[in-house]
mmCIF file of C-alpha atoms in Angstrom:
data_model
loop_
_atom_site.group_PDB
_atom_site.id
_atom_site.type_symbol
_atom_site.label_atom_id
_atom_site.label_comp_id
_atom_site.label_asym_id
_atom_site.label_seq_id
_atom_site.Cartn_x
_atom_site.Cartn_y
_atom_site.Cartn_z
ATOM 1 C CA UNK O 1 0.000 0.000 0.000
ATOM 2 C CA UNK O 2 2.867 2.072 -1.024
ATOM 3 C CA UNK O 3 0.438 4.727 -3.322
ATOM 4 C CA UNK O 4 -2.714 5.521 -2.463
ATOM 5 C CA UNK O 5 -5.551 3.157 -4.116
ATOM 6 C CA UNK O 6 -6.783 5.296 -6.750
ATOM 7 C CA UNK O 7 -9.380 2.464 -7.449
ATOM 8 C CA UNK O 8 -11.808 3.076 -4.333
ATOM 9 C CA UNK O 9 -12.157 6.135 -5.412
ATOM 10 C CA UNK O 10 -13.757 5.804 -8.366
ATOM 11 C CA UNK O 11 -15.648 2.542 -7.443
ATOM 12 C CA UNK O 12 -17.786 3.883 -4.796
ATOM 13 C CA UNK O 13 -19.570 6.595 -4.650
ATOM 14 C CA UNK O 14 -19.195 6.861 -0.680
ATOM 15 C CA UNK O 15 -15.892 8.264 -0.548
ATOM 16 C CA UNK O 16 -13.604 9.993 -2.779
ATOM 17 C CA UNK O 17 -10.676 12.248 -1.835
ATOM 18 C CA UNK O 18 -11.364 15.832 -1.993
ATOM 19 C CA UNK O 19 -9.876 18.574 -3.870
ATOM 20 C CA UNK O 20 -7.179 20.177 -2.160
ATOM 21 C CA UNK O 21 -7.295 23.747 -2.228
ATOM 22 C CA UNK O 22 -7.116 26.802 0.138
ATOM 23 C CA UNK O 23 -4.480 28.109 2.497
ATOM 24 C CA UNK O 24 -4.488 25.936 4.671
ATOM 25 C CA UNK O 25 -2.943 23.632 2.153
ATOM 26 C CA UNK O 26 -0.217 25.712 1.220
ATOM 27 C CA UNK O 27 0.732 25.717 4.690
ATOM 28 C CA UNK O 28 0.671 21.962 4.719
ATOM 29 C CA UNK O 29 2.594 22.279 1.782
ATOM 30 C CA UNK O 30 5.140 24.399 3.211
ATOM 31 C CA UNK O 31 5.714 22.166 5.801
ATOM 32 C CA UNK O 32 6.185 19.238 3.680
ATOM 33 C CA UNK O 33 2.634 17.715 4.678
ATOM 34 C CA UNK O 34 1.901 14.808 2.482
ATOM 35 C CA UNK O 35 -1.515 13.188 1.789
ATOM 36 C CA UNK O 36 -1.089 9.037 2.680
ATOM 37 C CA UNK O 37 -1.503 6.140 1.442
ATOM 38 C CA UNK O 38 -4.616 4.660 2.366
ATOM 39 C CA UNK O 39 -8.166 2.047 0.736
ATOM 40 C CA UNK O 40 -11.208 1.387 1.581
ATOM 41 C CA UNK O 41 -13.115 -1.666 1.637
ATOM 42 C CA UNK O 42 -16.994 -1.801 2.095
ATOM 43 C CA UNK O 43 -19.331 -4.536 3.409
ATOM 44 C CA UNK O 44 -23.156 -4.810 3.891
ATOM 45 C CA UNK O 45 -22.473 -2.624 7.080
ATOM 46 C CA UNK O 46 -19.835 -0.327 7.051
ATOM 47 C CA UNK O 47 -17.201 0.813 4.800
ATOM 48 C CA UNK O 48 -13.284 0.525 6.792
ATOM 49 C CA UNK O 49 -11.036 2.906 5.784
ATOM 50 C CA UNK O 50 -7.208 2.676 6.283
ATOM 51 C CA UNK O 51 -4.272 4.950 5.879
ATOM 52 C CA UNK O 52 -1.036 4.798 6.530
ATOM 53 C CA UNK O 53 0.228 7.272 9.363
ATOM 54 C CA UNK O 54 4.139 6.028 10.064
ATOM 55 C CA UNK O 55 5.325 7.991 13.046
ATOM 56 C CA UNK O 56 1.998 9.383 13.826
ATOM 57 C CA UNK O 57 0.864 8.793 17.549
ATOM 58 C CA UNK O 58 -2.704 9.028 18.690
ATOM 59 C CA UNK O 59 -1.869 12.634 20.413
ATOM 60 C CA UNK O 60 -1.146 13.967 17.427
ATOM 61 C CA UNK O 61 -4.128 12.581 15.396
ATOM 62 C CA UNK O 62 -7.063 14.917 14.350
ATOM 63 C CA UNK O 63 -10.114 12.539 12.685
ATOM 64 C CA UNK O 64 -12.879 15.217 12.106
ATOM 65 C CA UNK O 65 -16.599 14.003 10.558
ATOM 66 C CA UNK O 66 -17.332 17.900 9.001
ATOM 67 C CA UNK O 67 -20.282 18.313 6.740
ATOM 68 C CA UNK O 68 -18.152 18.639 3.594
ATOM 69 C CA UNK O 69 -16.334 15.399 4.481
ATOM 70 C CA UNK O 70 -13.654 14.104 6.371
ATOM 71 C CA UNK O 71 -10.121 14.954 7.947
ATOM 72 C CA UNK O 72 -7.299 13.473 8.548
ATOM 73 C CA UNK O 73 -4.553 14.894 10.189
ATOM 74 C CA UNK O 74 -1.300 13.480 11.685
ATOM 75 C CA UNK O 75 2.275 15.163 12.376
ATOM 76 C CA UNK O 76 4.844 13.223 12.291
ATOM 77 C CA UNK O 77 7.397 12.758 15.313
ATOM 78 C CA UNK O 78 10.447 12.666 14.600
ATOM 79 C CA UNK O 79 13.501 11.639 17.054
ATOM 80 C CA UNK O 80 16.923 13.730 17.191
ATOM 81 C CA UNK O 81 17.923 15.487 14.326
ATOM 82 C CA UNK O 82 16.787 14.389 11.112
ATOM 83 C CA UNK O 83 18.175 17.594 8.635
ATOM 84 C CA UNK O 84 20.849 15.675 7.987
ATOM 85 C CA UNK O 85 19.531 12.684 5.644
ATOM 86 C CA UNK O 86 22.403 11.633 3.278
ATOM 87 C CA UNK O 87 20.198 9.424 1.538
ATOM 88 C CA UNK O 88 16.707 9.077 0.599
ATOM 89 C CA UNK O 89 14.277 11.151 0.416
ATOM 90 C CA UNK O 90 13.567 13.510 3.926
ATOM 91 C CA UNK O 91 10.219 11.836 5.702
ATOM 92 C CA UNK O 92 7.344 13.968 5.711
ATOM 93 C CA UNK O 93 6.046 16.442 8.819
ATOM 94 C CA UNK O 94 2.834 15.159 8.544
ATOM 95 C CA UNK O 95 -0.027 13.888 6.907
ATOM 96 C CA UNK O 96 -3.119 15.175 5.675
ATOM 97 C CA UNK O 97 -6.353 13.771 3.749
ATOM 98 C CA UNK O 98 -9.327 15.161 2.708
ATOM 99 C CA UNK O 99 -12.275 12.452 2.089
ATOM 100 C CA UNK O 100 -15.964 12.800 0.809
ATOM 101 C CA UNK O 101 -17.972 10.832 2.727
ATOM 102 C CA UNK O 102 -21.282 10.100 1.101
ATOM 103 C CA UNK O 103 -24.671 10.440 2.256
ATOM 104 C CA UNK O 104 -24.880 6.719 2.354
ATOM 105 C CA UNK O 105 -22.050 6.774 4.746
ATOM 106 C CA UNK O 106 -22.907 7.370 8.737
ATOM 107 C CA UNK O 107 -19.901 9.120 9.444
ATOM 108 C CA UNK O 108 -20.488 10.605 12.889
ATOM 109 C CA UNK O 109 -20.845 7.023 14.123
ATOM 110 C CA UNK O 110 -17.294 6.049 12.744
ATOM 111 C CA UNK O 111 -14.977 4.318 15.019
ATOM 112 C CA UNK O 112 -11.524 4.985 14.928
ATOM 113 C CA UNK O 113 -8.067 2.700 16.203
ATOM 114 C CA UNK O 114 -4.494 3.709 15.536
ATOM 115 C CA UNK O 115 -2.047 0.993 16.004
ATOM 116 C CA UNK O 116 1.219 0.534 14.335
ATOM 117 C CA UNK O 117 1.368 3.125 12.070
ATOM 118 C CA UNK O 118 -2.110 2.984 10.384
ATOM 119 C CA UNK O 119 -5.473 4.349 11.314
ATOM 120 C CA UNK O 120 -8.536 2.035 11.060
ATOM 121 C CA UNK O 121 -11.497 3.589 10.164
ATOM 122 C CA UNK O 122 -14.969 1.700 10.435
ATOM 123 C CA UNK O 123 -17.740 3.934 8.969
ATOM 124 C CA UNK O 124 -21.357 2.854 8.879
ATOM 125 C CA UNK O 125 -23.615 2.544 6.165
ATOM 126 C CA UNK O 126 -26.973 4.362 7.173
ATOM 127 C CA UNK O 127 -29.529 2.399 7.476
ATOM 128 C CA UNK O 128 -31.366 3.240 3.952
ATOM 129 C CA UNK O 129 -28.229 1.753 2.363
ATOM 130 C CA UNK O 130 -27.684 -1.490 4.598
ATOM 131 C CA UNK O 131 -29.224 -4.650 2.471
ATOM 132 C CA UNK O 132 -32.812 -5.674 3.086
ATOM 133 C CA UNK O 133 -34.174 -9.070 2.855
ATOM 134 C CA UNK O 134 -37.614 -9.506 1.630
ATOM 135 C CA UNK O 135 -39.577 -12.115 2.800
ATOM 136 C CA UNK O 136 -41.435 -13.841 0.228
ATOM 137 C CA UNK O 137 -44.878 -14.078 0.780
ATOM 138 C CA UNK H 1 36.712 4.554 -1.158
ATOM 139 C CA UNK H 2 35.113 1.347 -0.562
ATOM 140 C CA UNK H 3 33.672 0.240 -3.892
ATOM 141 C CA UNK H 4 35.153 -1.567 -6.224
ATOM 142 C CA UNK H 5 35.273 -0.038 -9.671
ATOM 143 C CA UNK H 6 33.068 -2.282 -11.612
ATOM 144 C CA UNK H 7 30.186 -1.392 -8.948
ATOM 145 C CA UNK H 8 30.351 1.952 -8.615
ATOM 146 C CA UNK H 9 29.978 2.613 -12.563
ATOM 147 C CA UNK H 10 26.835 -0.400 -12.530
ATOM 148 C CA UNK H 11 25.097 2.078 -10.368
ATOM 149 C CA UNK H 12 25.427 5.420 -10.153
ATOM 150 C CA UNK H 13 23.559 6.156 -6.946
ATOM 151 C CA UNK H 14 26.086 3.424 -5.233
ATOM 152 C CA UNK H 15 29.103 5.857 -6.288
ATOM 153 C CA UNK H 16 27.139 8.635 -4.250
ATOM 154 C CA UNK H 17 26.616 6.603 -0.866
ATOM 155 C CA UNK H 18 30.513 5.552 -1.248
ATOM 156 C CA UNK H 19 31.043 9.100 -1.457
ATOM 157 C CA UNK H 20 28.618 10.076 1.246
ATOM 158 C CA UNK H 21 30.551 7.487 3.532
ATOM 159 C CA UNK H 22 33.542 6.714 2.607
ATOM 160 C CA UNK H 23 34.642 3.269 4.056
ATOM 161 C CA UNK H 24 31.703 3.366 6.098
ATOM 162 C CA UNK H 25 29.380 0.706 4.576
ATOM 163 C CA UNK H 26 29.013 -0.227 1.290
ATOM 164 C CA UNK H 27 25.667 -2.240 -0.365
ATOM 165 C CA UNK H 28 26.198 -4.978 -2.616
ATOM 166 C CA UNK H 29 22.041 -5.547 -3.410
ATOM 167 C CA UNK H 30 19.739 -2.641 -4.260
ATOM 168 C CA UNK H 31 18.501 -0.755 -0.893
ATOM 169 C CA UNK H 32 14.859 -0.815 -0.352
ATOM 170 C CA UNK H 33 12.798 1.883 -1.746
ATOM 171 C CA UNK H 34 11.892 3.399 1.592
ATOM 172 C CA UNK H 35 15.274 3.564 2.980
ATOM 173 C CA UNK H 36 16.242 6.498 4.690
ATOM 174 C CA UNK H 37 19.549 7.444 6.074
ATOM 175 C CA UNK H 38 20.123 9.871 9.043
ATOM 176 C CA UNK H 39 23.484 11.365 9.869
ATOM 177 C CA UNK H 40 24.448 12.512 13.170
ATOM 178 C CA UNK H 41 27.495 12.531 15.246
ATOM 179 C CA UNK H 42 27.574 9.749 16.663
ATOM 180 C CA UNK H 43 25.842 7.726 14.389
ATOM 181 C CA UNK H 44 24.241 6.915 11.261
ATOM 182 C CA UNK H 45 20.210 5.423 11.813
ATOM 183 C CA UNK H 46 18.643 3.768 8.923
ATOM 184 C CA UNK H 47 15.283 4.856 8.832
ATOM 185 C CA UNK H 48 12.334 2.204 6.894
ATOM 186 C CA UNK H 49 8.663 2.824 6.777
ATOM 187 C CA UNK H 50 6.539 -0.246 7.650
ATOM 188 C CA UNK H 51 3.095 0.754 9.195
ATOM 189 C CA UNK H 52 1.229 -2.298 9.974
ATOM 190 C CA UNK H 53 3.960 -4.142 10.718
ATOM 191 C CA UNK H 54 5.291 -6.718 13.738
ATOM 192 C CA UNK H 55 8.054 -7.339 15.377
ATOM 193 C CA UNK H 56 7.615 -10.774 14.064
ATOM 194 C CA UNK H 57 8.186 -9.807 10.515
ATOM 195 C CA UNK H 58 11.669 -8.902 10.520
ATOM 196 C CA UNK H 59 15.115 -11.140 11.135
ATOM 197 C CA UNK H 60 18.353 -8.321 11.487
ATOM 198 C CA UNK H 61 21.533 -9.845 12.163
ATOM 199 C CA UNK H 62 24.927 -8.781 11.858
ATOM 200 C CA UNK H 63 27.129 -11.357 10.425
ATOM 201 C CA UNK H 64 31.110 -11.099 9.234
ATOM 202 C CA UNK H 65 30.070 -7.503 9.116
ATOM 203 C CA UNK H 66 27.075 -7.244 7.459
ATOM 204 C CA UNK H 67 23.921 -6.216 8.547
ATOM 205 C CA UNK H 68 21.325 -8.332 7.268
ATOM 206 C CA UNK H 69 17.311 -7.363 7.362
ATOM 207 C CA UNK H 70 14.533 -10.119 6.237
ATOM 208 C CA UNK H 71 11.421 -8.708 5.972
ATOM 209 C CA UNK H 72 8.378 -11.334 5.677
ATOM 210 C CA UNK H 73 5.495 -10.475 3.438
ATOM 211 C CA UNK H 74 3.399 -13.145 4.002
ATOM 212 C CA UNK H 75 3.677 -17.127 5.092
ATOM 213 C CA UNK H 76 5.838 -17.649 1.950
ATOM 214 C CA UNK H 77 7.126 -14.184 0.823
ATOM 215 C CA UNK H 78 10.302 -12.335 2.090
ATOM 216 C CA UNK H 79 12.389 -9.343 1.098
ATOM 217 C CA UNK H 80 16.558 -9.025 2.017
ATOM 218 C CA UNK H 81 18.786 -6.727 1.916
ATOM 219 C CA UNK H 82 22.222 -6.486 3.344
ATOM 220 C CA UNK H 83 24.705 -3.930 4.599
ATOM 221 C CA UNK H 84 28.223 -4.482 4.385
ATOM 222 C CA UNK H 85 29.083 -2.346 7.364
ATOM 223 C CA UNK H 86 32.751 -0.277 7.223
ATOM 224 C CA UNK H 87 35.383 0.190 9.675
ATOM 225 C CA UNK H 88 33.878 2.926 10.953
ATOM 226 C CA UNK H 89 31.063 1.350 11.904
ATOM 227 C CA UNK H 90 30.367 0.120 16.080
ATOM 228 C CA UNK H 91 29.086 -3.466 15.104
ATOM 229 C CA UNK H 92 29.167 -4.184 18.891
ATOM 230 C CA UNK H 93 26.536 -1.242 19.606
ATOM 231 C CA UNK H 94 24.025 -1.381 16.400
ATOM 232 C CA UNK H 95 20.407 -1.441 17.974
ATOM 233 C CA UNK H 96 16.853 -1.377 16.528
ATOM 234 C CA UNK H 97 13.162 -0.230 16.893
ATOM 235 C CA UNK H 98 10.011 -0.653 15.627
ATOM 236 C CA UNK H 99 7.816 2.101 16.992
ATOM 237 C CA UNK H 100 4.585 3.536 15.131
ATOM 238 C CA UNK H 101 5.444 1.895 11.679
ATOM 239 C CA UNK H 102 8.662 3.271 11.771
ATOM 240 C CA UNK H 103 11.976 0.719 11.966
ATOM 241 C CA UNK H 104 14.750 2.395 12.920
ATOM 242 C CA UNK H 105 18.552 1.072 12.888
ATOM 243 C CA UNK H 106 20.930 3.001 14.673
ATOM 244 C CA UNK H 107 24.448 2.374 13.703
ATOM 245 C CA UNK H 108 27.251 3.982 15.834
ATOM 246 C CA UNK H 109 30.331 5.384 14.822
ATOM 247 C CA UNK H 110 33.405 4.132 16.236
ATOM 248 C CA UNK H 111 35.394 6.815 18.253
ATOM 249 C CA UNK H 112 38.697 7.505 16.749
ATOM 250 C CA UNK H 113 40.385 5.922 20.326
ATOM 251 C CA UNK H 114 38.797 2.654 19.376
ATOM 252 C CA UNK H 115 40.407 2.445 15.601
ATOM 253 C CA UNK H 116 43.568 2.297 17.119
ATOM 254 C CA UNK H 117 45.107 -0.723 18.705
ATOM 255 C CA UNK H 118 48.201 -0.508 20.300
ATOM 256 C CA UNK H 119 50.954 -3.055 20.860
ATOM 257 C CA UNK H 120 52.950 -3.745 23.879
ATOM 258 C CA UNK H 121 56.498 -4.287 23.484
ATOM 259 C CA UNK H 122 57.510 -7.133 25.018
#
């Protein structure tokens, strides 16, 4: 899950990433914030999200259900001095995404668990969108 | 300058690192992509993103000098790399973490006092 899954984007219509735009992003920008990797998977109940937050502890975390969708946003610790990489390319400050969450999608119900470096989204699907079984009369 | 000449022209980012450390380490196999390198003082850390992964999933080992890392993918997948490590390289102090995704090799320099040996006259 090196790039971010371009496909779950386009094959539901619950969540898309957002245009990025504003000031706010050119301060992210700035600071060498970087949006993450991350894919979705959706089952008759909920739609799970994950993205990939290396260094990111839960203090530093901001998961925000606003109208016009969702944030992510996670700064990146980093130990001692780290201006001096010799090789590679210099990790990011922080991470930032911007999803759509659809009206299908019950997002200020979503759970949220950070473990290991990548945030676990569950987000439920409201109740007009959950599978119905009809009972054959 | 540690490389031999044949390597150095088969890849030109290997010439840079040689130049970068200088009979530190060299690398015989391509790094991994995520590989990041952090000098200080004291030390050099190797710096590898790998969120969602455990402590179970990697095998480092220093042997004759090299520093080895296995990486497990799966039941039957595995990536390796290895690190010929230089003189100036502490091979007695190298330590590791895995912290938030992040694995983290620190590699510490060996004070000037202990590349010198000296001999008693008998």
């Amino acid at each position: 899950m090196n790039q971010p899954d371009n496909r779950c984007m386009t094959e539901s219509t619950t969540l898309a990433s957002s245009d990025r735009c504003g000031t706010e992003e050119c301060r992210t920008q700035a600071e060498n914030w970087v949006e993450p990797a991350w894919r979705s998977q959706r089952d008759d109940h909920s739609v799970v999200v994950e993205v990939e937050l290396p260094g990111v502890v839960k203090d530093d975390l901001v998961v925000e259900a606003k109208p016009e969708g969702l944030l992510i946003e996670g700064a990146r610790r980093q130990p001692g001095d780290t201006t001096r990489v010799v090789y590679g390319t210099p990790s990011p400050d922080g991470y930032r995404l911007k999803l759509r969450v659809g009206e299908k999608l019950n997002a200020p119900s979503m759970t949220a668990k950070l473990e290991a470096g990548v945030l676990r989204l569950e987000i439920p699907l409201a109740e007009e969108a959950r599978p119905k079984r009809i009972e054959v009369g | 300058m540690i490389l031999s000449p044949h390597l150095r022209s088969a890849s030109p980012w290997l010439d840079d690192f040689a130049r970068i450390f200088d009979r530190a380490f060299q690398i015989q196999r391509s790094a991994p992509s995520n590989l990041r390198i952090v000098d200080a003082e004291d030390a050099w850390t190797l710096e590898l993103d790998f969120p969602g992964r455990k402590r179970e999933a990697f095998d480092l080992e220093v042997v004759d000098r090299k520093l080895r890392l296995t990486v497990r993918e799966g039941d039957d997948s595995e990536n390796r790399f290895q690190l010929p490590l230089g003189p100036t390289v502490d091979v007695t102090g190298i330590t590791s973490s895995l912290e938030d995704g992040i694995l983290r090799i620190r590699l510490p320099r060996r004070s000037k006092a202990d590349e010198s040996t000296r001999i008693k006259i008998s």
